[in-house]
PDB file of C-alpha atoms in Angstrom:
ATOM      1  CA  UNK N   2       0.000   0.000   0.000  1.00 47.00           C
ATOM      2  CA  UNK N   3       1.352   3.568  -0.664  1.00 68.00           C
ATOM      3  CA  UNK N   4       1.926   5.834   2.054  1.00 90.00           C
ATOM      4  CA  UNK N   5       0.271   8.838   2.250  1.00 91.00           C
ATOM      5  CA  UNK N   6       3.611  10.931   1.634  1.00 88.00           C
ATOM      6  CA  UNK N   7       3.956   9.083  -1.739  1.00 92.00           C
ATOM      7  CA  UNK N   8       0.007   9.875  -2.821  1.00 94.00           C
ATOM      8  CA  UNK N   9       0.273  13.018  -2.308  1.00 93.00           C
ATOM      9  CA  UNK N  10       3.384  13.843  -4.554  1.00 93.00           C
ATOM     10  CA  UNK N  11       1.244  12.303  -7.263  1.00 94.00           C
ATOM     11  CA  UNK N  12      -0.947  15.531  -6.948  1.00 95.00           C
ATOM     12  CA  UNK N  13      -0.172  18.440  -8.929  1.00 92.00           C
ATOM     13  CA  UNK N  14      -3.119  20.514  -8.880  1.00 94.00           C
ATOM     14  CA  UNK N  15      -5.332  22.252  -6.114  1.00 95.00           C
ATOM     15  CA  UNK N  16      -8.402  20.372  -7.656  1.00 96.00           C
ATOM     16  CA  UNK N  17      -6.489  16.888  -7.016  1.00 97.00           C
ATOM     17  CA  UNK N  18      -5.761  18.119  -3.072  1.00 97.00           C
ATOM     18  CA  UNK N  19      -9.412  19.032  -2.777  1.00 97.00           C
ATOM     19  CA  UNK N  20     -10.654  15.475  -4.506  1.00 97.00           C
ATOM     20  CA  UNK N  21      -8.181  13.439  -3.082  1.00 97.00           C
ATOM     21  CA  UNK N  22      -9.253  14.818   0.994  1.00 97.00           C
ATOM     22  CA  UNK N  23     -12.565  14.822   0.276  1.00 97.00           C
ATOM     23  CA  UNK N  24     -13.146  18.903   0.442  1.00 97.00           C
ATOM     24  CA  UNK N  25     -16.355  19.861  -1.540  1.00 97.00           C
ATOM     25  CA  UNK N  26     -15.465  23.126  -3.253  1.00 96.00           C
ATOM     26  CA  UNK N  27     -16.754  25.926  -6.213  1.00 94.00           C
ATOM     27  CA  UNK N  28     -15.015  25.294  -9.048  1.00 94.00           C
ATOM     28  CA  UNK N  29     -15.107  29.390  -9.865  1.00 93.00           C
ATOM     29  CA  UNK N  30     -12.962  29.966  -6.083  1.00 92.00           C
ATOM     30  CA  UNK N  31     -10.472  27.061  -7.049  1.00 94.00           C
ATOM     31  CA  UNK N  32     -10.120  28.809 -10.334  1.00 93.00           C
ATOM     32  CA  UNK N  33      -9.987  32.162  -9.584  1.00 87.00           C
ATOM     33  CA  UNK N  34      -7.379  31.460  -6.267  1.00 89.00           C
ATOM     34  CA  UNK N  35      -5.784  27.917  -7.170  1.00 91.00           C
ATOM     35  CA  UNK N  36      -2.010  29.032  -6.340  1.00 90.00           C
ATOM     36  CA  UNK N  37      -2.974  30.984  -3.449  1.00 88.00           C
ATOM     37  CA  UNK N  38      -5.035  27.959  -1.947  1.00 93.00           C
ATOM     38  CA  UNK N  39      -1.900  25.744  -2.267  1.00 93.00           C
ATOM     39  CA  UNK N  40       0.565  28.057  -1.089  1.00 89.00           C
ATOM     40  CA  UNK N  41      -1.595  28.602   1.827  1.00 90.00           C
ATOM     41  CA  UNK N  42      -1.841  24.919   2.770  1.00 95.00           C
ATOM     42  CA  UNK N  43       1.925  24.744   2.487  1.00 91.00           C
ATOM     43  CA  UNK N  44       2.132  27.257   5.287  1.00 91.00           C
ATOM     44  CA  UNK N  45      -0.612  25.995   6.980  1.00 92.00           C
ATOM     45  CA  UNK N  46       1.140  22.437   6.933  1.00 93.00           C
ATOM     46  CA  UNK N  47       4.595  24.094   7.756  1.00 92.00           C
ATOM     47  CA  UNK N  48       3.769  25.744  11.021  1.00 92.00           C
ATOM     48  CA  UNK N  49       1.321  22.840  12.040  1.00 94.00           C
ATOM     49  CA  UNK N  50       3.372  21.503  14.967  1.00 92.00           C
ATOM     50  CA  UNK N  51       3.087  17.123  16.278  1.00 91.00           C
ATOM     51  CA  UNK N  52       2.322  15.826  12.593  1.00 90.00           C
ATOM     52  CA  UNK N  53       5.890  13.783  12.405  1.00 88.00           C
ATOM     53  CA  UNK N  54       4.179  11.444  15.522  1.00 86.00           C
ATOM     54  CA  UNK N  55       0.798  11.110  13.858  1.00 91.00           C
ATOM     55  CA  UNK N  56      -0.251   7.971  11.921  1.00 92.00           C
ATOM     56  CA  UNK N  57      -1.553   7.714   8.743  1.00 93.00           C
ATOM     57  CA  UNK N  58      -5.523   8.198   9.379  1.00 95.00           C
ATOM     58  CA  UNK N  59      -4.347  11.120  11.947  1.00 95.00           C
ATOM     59  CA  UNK N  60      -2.324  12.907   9.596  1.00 95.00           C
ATOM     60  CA  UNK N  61      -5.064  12.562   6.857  1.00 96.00           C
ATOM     61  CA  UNK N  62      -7.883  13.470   8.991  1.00 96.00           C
ATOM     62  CA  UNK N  63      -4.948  17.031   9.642  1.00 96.00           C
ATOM     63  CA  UNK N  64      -3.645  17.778   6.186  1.00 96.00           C
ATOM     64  CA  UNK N  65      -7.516  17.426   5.195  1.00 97.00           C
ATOM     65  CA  UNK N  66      -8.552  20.019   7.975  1.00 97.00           C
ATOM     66  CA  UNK N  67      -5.114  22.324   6.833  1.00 97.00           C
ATOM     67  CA  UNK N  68      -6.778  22.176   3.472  1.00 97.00           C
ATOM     68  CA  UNK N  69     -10.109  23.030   4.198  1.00 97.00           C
ATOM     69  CA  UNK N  70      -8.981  26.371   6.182  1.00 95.00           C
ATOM     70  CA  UNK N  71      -6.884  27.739   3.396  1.00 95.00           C
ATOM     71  CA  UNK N  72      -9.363  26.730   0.775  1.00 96.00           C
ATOM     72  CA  UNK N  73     -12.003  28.756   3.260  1.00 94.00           C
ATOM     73  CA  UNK N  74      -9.572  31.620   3.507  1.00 90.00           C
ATOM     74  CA  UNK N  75     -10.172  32.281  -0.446  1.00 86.00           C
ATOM     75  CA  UNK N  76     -14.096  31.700   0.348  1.00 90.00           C
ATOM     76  CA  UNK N  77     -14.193  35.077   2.431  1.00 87.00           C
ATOM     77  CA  UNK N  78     -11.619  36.892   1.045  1.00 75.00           C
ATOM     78  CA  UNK N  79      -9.197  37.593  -1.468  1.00 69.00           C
ATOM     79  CA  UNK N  80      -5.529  37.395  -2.646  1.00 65.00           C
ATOM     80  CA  UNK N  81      -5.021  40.568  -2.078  1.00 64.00           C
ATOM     81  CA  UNK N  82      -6.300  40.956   1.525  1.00 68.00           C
ATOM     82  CA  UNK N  83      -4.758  37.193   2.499  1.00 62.00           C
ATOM     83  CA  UNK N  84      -1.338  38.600   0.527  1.00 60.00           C
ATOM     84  CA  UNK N  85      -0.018  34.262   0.469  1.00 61.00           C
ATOM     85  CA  UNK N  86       2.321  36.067  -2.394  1.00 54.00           C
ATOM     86  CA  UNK N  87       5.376  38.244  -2.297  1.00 59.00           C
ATOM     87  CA  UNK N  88       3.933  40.629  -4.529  1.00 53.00           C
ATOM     88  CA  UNK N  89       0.925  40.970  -2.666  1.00 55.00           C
ATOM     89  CA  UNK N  90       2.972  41.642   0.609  1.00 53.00           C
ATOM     90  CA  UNK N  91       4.735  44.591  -1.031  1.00 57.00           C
ATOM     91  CA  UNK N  92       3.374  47.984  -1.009  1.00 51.00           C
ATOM     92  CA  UNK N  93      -0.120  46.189  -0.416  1.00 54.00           C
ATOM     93  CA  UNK N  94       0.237  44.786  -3.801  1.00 49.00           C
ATOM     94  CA  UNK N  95       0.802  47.611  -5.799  1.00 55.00           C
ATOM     95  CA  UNK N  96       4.426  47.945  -7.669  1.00 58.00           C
ATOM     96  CA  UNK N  97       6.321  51.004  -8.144  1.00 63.00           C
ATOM     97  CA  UNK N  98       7.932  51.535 -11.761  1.00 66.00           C
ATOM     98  CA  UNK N  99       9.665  54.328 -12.998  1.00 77.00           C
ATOM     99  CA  UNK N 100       8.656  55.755 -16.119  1.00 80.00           C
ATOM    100  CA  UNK N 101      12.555  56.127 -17.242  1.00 83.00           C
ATOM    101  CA  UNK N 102      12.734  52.545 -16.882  1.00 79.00           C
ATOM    102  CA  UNK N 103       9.923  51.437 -19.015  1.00 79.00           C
ATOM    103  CA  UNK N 104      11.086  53.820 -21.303  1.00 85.00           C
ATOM    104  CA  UNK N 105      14.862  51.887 -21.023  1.00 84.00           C
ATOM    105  CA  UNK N 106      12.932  48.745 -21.642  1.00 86.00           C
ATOM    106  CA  UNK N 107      11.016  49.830 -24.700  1.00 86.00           C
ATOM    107  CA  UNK N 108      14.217  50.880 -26.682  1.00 86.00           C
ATOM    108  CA  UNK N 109      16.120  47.880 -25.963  1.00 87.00           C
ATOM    109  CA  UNK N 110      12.657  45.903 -27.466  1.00 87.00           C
ATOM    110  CA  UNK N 111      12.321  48.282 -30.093  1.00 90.00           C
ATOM    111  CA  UNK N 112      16.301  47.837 -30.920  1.00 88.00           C
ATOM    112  CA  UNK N 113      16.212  44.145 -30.862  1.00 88.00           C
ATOM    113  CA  UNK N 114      13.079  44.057 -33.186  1.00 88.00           C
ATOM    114  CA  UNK N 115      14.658  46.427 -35.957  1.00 89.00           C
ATOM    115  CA  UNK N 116      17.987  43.933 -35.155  1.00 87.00           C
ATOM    116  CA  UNK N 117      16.681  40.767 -35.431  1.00 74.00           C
TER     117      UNK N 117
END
């Protein structure tokens, strides 16, 4: 039989977490916030403390709880509020880009285009 550890690196995608524990979810949240549910599991699963001294049915029963609070997370609220991602934790998602810069970056495209 395989072990739950080797199950679960057969999963790739947040729909095969949520169908593999069992989690009913809307297919527009998982869509919209797929990444964000994952990465949130991840840290949920990463601060969870006592899962190395948990069996298998234990440890199910917790990664499927883990699950179901970071999938709930993007229920109530959004990327931007839970900020899961870099980019949402700076400047409260909003990036700062010169304007000399993007002009920089235009040139150099518009000088490898008549180049190339």
């Amino acid at each position: 039989m395989d072990s739950l550890t080797q199950r679960l690196k057969a999963l790739s995608s947040a729909e095969d977490f949520l169908h593999f524990f069992g989690v009913p979810f809307e297919e527009r949240t998982v869509h919209v916030n797929r990444l964000h549910i994952l990465k949130r599991f991840y840290q949920y699963l990463h601060k969870a403390e006592g899962l190395s001294g948990l069996d298998e049915v234990e440890l199910f029963r917790r990664y499927r709880e883990l699950l179901v609070q970071a999938y709930q997370d993007f229920v109530h609220s959004t990327p931007a509020k839970e900020k899961v991602f870099k980019v949402f934790q700076d400047a409260n998602g909003t990036q700062h880009v010169q304007l000399s810069s993007l002009r920089d970056s235009l040139a150099e495209r518009r000088a490898a285009r008549a180049a190339g």
